[in-house]
Coordinates of C-alpha atoms in Angstrom, one line a residue:
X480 CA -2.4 9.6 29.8
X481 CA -3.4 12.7 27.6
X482 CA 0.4 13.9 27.8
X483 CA 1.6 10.8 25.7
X484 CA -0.5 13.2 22.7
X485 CA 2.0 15.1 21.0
X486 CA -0.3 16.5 18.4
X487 CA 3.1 17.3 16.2
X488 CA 4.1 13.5 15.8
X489 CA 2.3 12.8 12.6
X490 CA 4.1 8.9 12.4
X491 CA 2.1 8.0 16.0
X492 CA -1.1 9.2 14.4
X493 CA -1.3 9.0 11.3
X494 CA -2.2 6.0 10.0
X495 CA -2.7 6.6 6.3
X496 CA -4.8 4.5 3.9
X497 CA -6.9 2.2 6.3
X498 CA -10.4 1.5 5.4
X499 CA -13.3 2.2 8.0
X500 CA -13.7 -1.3 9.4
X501 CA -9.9 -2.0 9.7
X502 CA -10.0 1.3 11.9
X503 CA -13.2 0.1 14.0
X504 CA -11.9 -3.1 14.5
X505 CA -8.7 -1.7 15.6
X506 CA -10.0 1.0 18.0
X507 CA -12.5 -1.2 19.3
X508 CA -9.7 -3.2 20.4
X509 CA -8.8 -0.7 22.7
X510 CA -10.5 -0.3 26.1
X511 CA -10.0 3.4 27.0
X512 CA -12.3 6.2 25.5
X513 CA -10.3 8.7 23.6
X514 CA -7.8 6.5 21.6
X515 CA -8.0 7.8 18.2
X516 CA -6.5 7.9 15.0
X517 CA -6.2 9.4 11.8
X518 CA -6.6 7.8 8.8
X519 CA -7.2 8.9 4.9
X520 CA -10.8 9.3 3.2
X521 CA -11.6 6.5 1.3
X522 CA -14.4 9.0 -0.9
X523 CA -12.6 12.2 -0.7
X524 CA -9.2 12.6 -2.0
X525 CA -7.1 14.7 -0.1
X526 CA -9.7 14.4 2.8
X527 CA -8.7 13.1 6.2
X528 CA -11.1 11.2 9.1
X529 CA -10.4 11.3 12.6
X530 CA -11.3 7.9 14.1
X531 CA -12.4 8.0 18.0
X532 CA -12.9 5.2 20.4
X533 CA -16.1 7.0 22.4
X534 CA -17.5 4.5 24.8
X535 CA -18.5 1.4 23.3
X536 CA -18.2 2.6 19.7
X537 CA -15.9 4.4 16.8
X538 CA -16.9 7.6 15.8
X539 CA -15.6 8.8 12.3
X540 CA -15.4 12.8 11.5
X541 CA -14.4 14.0 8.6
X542 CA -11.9 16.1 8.5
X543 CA -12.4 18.5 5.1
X544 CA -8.9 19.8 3.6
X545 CA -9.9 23.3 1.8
X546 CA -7.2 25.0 -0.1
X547 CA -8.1 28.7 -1.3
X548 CA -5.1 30.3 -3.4
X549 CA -2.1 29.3 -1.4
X550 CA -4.1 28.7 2.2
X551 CA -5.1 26.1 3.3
X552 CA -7.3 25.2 6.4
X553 CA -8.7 21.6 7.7
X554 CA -12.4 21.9 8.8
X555 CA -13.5 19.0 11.3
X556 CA -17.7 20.4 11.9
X557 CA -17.9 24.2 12.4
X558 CA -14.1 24.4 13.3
X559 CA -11.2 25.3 11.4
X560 CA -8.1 25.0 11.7
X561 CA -4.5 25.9 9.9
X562 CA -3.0 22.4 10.0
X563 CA -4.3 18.7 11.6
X564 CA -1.6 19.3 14.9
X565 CA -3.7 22.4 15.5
X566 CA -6.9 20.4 15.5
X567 CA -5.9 17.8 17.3
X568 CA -4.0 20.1 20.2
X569 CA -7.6 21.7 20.1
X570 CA -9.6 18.0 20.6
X571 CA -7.0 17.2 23.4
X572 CA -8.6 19.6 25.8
X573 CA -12.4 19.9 24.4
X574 CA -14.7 17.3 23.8
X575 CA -15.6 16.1 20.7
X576 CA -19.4 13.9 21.3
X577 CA -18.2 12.4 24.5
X578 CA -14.5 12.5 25.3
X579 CA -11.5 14.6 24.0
X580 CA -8.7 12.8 22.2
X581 CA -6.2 10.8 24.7
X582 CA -3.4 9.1 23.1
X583 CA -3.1 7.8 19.5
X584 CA -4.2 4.2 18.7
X585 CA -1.2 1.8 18.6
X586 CA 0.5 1.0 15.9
X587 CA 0.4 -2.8 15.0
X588 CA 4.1 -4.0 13.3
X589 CA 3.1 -5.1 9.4
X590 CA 5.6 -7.1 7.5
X591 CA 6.1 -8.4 4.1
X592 CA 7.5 -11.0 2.0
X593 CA 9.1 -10.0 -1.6
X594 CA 7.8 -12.0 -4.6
X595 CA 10.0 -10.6 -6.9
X596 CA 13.8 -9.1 -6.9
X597 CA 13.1 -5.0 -7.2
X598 CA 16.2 -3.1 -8.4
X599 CA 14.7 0.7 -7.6
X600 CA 14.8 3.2 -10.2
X601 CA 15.1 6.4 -8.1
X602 CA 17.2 7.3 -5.0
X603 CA 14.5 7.1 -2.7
X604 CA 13.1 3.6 -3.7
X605 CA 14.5 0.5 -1.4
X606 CA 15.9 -2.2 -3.5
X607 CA 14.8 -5.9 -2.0
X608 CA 15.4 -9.7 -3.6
X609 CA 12.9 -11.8 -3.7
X610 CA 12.2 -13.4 -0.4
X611 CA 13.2 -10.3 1.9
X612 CA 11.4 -9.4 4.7
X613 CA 10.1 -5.8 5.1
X614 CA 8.8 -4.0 7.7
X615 CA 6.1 -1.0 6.7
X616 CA 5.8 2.2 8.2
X617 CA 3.5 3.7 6.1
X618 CA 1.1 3.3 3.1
X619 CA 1.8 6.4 1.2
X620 CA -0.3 5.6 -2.0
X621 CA -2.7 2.8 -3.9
X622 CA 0.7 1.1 -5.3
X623 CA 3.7 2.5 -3.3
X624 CA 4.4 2.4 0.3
X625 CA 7.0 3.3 2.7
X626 CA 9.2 0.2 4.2
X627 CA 12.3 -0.7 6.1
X628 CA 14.9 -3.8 5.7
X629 CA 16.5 -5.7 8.0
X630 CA 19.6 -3.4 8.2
X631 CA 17.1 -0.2 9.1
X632 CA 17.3 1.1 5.6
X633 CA 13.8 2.9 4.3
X634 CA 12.2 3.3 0.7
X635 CA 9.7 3.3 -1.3
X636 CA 8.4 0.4 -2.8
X637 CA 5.7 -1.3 -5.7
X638 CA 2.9 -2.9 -3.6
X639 CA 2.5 -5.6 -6.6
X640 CA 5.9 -6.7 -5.5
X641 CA 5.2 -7.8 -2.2
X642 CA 2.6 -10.1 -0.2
X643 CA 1.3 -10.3 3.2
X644 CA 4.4 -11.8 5.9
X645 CA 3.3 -15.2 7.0
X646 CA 4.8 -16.7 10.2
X647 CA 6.4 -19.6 8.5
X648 CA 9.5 -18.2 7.3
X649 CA 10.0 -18.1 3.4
X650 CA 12.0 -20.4 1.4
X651 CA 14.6 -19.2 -1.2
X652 CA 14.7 -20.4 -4.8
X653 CA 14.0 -23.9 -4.4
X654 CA 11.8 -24.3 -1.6
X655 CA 10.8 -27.7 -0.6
X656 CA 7.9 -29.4 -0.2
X657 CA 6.9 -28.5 3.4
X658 CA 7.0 -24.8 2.9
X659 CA 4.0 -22.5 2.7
X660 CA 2.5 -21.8 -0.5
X661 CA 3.4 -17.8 -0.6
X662 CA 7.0 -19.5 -0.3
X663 CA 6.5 -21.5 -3.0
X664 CA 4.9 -19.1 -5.5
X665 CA 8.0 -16.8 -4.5
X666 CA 10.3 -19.4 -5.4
X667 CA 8.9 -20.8 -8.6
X668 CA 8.7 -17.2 -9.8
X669 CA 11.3 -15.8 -12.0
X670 CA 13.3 -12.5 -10.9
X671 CA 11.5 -9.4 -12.7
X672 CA 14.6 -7.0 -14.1
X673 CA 13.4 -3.4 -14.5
X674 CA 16.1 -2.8 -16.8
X675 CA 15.5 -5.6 -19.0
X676 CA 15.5 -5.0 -22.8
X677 CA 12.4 -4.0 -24.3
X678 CA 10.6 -5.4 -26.6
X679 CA 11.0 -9.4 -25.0
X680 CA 8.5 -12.2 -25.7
X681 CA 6.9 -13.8 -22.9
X682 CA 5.0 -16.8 -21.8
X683 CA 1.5 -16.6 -20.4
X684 CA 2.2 -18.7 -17.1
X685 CA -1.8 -17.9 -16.2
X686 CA -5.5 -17.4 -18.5
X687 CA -6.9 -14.4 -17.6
X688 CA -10.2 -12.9 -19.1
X689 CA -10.4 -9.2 -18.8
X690 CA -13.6 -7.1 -18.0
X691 CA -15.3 -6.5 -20.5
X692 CA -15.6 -2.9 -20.3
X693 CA -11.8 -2.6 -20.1
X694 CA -11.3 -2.1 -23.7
X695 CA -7.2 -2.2 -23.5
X696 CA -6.6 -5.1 -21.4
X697 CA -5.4 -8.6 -23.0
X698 CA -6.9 -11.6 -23.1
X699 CA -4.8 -13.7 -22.2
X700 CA -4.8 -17.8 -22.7
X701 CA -1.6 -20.3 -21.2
X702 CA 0.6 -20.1 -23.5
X703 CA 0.9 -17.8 -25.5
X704 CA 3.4 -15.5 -26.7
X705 CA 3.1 -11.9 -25.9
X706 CA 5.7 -9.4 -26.7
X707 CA 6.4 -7.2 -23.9
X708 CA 7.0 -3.5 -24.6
X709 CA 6.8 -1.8 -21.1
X710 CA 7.4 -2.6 -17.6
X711 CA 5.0 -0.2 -15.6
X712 CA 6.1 -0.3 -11.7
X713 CA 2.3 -0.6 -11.0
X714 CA 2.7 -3.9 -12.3
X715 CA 0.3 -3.8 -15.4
X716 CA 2.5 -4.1 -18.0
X717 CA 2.0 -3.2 -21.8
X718 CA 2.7 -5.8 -25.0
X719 CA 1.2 -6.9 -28.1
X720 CA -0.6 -10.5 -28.7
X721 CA -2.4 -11.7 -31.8
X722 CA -2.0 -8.1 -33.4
X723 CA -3.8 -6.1 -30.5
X724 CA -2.0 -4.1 -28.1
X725 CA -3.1 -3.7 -24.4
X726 CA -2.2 -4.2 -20.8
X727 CA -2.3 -7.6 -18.4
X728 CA -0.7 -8.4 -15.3
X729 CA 3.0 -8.6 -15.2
X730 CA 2.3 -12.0 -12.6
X731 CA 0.8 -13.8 -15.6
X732 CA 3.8 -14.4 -17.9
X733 CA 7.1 -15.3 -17.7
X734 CA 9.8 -13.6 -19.8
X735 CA 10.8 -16.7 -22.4
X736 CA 14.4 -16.2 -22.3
X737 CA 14.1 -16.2 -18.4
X738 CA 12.5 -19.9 -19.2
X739 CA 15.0 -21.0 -21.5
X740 CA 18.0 -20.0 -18.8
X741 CA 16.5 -22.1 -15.8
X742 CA 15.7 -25.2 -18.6
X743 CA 19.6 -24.6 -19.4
X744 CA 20.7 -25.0 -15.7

């Protein structure tokens, strides 16, 4: 089993951001010792954790990234090493508490649904419509991740864009009644344009009453009238109500001309 370990084939184990249960619960899973994984530190940015199915638990080592001038070396305990396919080549023939690494975890297939239509701005996002089915291969940042369509093309795309895959298939525009209610919220949802016009009024579709120690954010009541001045991709946008400006949620309004075209049809 160890030679199905190629230490150099970061997509089989690395597994990118992943909290610490999701990784327990997935290595635990697993019945042989030795399955591991390698996922980002939740507390350490730019820190790595090497997740370890040893007997009937999940060990967790940190894995420190230390960059001095232009060098850089990952430390994993007393060791060190010049790159994580050295370290793990090294944990495939020692022991780390009580078994060296075997084979990466498996990697479970993630798909989902598109909410909104996403145009892309740069030549390495994927554009989608709303409705499309993606597949993910890997969750690069917070906000952006890695995905592929249906026809095997691959991008980056705005995780506000996107929700969870269910099994029952989506509905386009105009779902009926008996579809799921992600289908539904994707249908009754306006397209978002990118490229749309700035500034543009738009409807609150949703109240929403910020933290309080978020000084910027809008509070926002169904209804009212904000006027949009930028669309961020992270999906807080920007505007202007009743004299203040801040940011809310792009899901929370609806752009009123986008209104007044679906009244028209």
């Amino acid at each position: 089993m160890a030679a199905t370990l190629d230490p150099h084939d970061r997509s089989s184990w690395y597994f990118g951001q992943m909290s610490r249960q999701d990784a327990t619960d997935l290595l635990m899973s697993e019945r042989e010792g030795g399955v591991f994984l390698v996922r980002d530190s939740t507390s350490i940015q730019g820190d790595y954790v090497l997740c370890v199915r040893e007997d009937n638990k999940v060990s967790h080592y940190i894995i420190n990234k230390i960059q001095k001038d232009d060098q850089v070396q990952y430390r994993i305990g007393d060791q060190k090493f010049p790159d994580l396919a050295s370290l793990l080549a090294f944990y495939k023939c020692h022991y780390l508490d009580t078994t060296p690494l075997v084979r990466p975890a498996p990697k479970r297939i993630e798909k989902v649904t598109a909410k909104y239509d996403f145009e892309g701005r740069d030549a390495e996002d994927l554009p989608f419509k709303r409705g499309e089915v993606l597949t993910i291969i890997s969750k690069d940042e917070e906000q952006w991740w890695t995905a592929r369509n249906s026809v095997g093309n691959t991008g980056s795309i705005p995780v506000p864009y996107v929700q969870k895959y269910e099994e029952t298939p989506s509905v386009a525009p105009g779902a009926p009644s008996g579809a799921s209610p992600a289908a539904k919220d994707a249908a009754a949802k306006p397209k978002v344009n990118l490229q749309r016009q700035l500034p543009a009024d738009a409807r609150v579709n949703k109240a929403r009453v910020p933290n309080a120690y978020d000084k910027t954010a809008l509070k926002l009541e169904v209804g009212d009238i904000i006027k949009v001045t930028k669309m961020n991709i992270n999906g807080q946008w920007e505007g202007e109500l009743n004299g203040k400006h801040g940011h809310f949620p792009f899901t929370h309004v609806d752009f009123v001309q986008d209104l007044q075209e679906g009244d028209a049809r």
